[in-house]
mmCIF file of C-alpha atoms in Angstrom:
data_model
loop_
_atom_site.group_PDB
_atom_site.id
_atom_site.type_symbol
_atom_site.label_atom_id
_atom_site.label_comp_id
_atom_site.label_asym_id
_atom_site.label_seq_id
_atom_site.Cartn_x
_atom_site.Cartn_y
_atom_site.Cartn_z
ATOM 1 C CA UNK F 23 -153.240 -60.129 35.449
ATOM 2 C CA UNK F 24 -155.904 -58.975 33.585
ATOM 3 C CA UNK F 25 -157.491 -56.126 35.353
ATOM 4 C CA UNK F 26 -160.944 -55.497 36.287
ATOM 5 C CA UNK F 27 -162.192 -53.869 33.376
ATOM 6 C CA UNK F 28 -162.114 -50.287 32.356
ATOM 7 C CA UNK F 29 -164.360 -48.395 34.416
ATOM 8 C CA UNK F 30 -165.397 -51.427 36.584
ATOM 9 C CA UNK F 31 -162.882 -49.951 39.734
ATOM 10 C CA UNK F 32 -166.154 -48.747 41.655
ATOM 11 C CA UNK F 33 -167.916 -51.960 41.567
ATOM 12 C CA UNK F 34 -164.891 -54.017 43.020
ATOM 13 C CA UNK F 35 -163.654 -51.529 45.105
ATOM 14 C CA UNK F 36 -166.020 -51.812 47.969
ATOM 15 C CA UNK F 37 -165.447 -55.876 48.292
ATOM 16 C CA UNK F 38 -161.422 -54.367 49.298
ATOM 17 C CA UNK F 39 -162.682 -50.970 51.438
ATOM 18 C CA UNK F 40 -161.212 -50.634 54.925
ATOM 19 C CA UNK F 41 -163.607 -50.682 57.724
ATOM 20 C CA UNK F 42 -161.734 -48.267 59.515
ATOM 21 C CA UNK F 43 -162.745 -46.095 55.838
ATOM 22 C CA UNK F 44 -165.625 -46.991 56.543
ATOM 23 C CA UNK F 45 -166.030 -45.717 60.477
ATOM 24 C CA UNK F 46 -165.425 -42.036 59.361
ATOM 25 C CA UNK F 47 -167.223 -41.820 56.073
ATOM 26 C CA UNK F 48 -170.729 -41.898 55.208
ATOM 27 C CA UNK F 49 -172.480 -45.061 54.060
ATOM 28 C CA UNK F 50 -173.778 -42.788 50.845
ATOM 29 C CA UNK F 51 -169.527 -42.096 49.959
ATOM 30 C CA UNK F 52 -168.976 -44.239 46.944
ATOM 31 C CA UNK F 53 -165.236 -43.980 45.267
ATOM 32 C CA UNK F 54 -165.056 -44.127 41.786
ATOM 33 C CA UNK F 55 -161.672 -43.414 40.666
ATOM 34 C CA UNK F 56 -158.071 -44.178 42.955
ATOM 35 C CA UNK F 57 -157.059 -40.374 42.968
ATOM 36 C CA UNK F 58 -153.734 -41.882 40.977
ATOM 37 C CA UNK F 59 -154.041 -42.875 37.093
ATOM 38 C CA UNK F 60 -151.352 -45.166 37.178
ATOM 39 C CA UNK F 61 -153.259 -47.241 40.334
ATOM 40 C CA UNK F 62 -155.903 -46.502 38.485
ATOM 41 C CA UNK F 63 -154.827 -47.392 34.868
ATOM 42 C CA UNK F 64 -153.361 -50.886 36.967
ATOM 43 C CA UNK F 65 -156.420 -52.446 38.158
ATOM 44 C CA UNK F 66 -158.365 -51.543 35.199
ATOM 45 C CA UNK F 67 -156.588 -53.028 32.786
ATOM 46 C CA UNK F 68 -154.319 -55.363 34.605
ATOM 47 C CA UNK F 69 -150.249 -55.694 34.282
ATOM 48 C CA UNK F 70 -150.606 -56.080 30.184
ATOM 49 C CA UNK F 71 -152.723 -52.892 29.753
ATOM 50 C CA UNK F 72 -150.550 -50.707 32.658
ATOM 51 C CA UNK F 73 -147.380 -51.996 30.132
ATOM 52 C CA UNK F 74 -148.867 -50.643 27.270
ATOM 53 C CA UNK F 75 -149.181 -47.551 29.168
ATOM 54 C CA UNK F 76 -146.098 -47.106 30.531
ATOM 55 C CA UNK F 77 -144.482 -48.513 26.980
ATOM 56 C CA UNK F 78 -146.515 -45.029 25.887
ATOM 57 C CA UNK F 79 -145.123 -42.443 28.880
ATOM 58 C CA UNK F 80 -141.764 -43.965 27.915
ATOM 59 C CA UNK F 81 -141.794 -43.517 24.245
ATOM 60 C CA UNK F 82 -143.192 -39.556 24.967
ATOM 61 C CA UNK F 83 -139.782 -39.205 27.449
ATOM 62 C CA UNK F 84 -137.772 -40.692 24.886
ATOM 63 C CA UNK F 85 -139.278 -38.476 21.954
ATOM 64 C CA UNK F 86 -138.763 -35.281 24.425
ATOM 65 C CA UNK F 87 -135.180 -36.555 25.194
ATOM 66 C CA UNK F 88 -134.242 -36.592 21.285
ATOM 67 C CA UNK F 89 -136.541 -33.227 20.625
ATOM 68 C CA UNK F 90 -134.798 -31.331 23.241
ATOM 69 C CA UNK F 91 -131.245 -32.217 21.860
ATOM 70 C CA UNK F 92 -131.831 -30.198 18.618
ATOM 71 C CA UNK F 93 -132.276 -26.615 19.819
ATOM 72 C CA UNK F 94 -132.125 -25.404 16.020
ATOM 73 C CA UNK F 95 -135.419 -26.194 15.569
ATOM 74 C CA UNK F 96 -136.951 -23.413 14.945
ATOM 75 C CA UNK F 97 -140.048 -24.833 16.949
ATOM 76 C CA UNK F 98 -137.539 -25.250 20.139
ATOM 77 C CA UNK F 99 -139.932 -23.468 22.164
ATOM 78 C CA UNK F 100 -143.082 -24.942 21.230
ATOM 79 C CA UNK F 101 -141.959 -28.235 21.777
ATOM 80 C CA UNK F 102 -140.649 -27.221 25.196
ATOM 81 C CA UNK F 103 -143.620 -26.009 25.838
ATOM 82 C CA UNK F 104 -145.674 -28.902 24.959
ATOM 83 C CA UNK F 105 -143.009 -30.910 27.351
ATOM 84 C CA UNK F 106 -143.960 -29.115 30.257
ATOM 85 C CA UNK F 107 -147.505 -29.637 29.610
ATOM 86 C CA UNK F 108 -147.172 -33.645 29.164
ATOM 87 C CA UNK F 109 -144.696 -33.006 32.244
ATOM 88 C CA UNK F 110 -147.908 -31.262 34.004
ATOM 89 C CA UNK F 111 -150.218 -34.216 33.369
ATOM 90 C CA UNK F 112 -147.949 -36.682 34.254
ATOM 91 C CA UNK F 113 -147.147 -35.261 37.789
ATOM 92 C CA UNK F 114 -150.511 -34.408 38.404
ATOM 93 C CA UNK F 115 -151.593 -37.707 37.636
ATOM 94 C CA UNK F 116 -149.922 -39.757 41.016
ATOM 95 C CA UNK F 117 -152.362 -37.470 42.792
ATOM 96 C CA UNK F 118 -155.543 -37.191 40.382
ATOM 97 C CA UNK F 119 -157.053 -38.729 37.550
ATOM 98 C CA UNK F 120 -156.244 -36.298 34.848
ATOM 99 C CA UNK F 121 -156.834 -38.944 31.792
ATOM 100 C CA UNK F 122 -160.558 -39.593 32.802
ATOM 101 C CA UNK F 123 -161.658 -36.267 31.900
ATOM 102 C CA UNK F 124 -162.736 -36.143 28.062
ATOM 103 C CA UNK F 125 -161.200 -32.901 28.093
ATOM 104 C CA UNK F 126 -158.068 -33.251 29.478
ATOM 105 C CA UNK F 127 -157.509 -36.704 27.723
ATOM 106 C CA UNK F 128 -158.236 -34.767 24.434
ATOM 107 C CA UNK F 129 -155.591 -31.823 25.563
ATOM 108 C CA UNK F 130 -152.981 -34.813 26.080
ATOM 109 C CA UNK F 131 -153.207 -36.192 22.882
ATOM 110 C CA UNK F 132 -153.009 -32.975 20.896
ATOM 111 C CA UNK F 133 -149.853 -31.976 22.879
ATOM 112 C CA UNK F 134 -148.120 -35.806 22.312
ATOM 113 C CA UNK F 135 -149.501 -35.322 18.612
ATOM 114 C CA UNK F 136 -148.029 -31.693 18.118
ATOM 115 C CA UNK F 137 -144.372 -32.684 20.110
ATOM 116 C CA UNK F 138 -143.874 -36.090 18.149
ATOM 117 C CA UNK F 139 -144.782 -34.439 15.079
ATOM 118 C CA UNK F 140 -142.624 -30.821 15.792
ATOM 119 C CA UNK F 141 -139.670 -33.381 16.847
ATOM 120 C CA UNK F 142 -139.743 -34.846 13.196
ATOM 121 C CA UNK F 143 -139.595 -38.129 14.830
ATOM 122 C CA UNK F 144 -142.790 -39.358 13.031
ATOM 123 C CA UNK F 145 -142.766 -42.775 11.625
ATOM 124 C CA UNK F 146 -145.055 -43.227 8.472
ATOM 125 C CA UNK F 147 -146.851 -46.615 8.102
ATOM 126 C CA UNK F 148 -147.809 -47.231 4.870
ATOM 127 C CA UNK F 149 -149.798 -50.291 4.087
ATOM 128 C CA UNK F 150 -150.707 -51.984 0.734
ATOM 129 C CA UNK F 151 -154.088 -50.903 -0.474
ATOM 130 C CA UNK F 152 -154.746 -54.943 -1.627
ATOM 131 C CA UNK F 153 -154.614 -55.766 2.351
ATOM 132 C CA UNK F 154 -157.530 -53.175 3.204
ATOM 133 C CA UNK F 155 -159.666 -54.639 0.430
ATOM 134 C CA UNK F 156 -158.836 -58.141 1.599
ATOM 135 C CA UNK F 157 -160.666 -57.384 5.238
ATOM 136 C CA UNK F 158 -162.983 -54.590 3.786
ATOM 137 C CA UNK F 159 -164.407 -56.179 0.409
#
């Protein structure tokens, strides 16, 4: 339900390993990652944390959906552009681990940043300034 932690996938893994895995690789092989973030993203974080992610995929479709209705924008292009590269990650990641990279993770953000914010489909939170000094002061 829960997951086993992030980054804790190598040290359950081998408890579940195969032995035939085992037969044709070397003792020394030690997987660290499921080659698929959303297996991956699963067992780390269990079925609440794999909602959360899928709650943010979902929101990025829907936010492409509504950007790519409006092809006045005169940042069309950009913003299709920045689709196909949250499309790239997310097909690369059923065979890879794309979001475990520092780099790439960085690179995914920037482009769901740019799109939601090209889209005009930003939501501004404001908050109170009393409540911050309530938890700060």
């Amino acid at each position: 339900m829960l997951g086993v932690g992030l980054g804790n996938f190598k040290l359950v893994y081998p408890r579940y390993r195969l032995d035939k895995e085992r037969a044709i690789t070397s003792k020394d092989v030690q997987v660290d990652h499921t080659h698929n973030e959303f297996l991956q993203f699963l067992t780390d974080t269990g079925i609440i944390g794999f909602g959360v992610f899928l709650f943010v995929w979902f929101s990025l479709f829907d936010i492409s959906r509504k950007a790519l209705r409006n092809e006045e924008n005169p940042d069309y292009l950009l913003i299709v552009g920045l689709i196909g590269a949250l499309l790239s990650v997310f097909i690369h990641s059923f065979v890879s681990f794309p979001l475990q990279n520092p780099a790439s993770l960085m690179g995914f953000f920037l482009a769901a940043a740019f799109l939601t914010e090209l889209s005009g489909q930003r939501k501004v939170i404001t908050l109170n300034p009393a409540v911050w000094q309530r938890f700060l002061f």
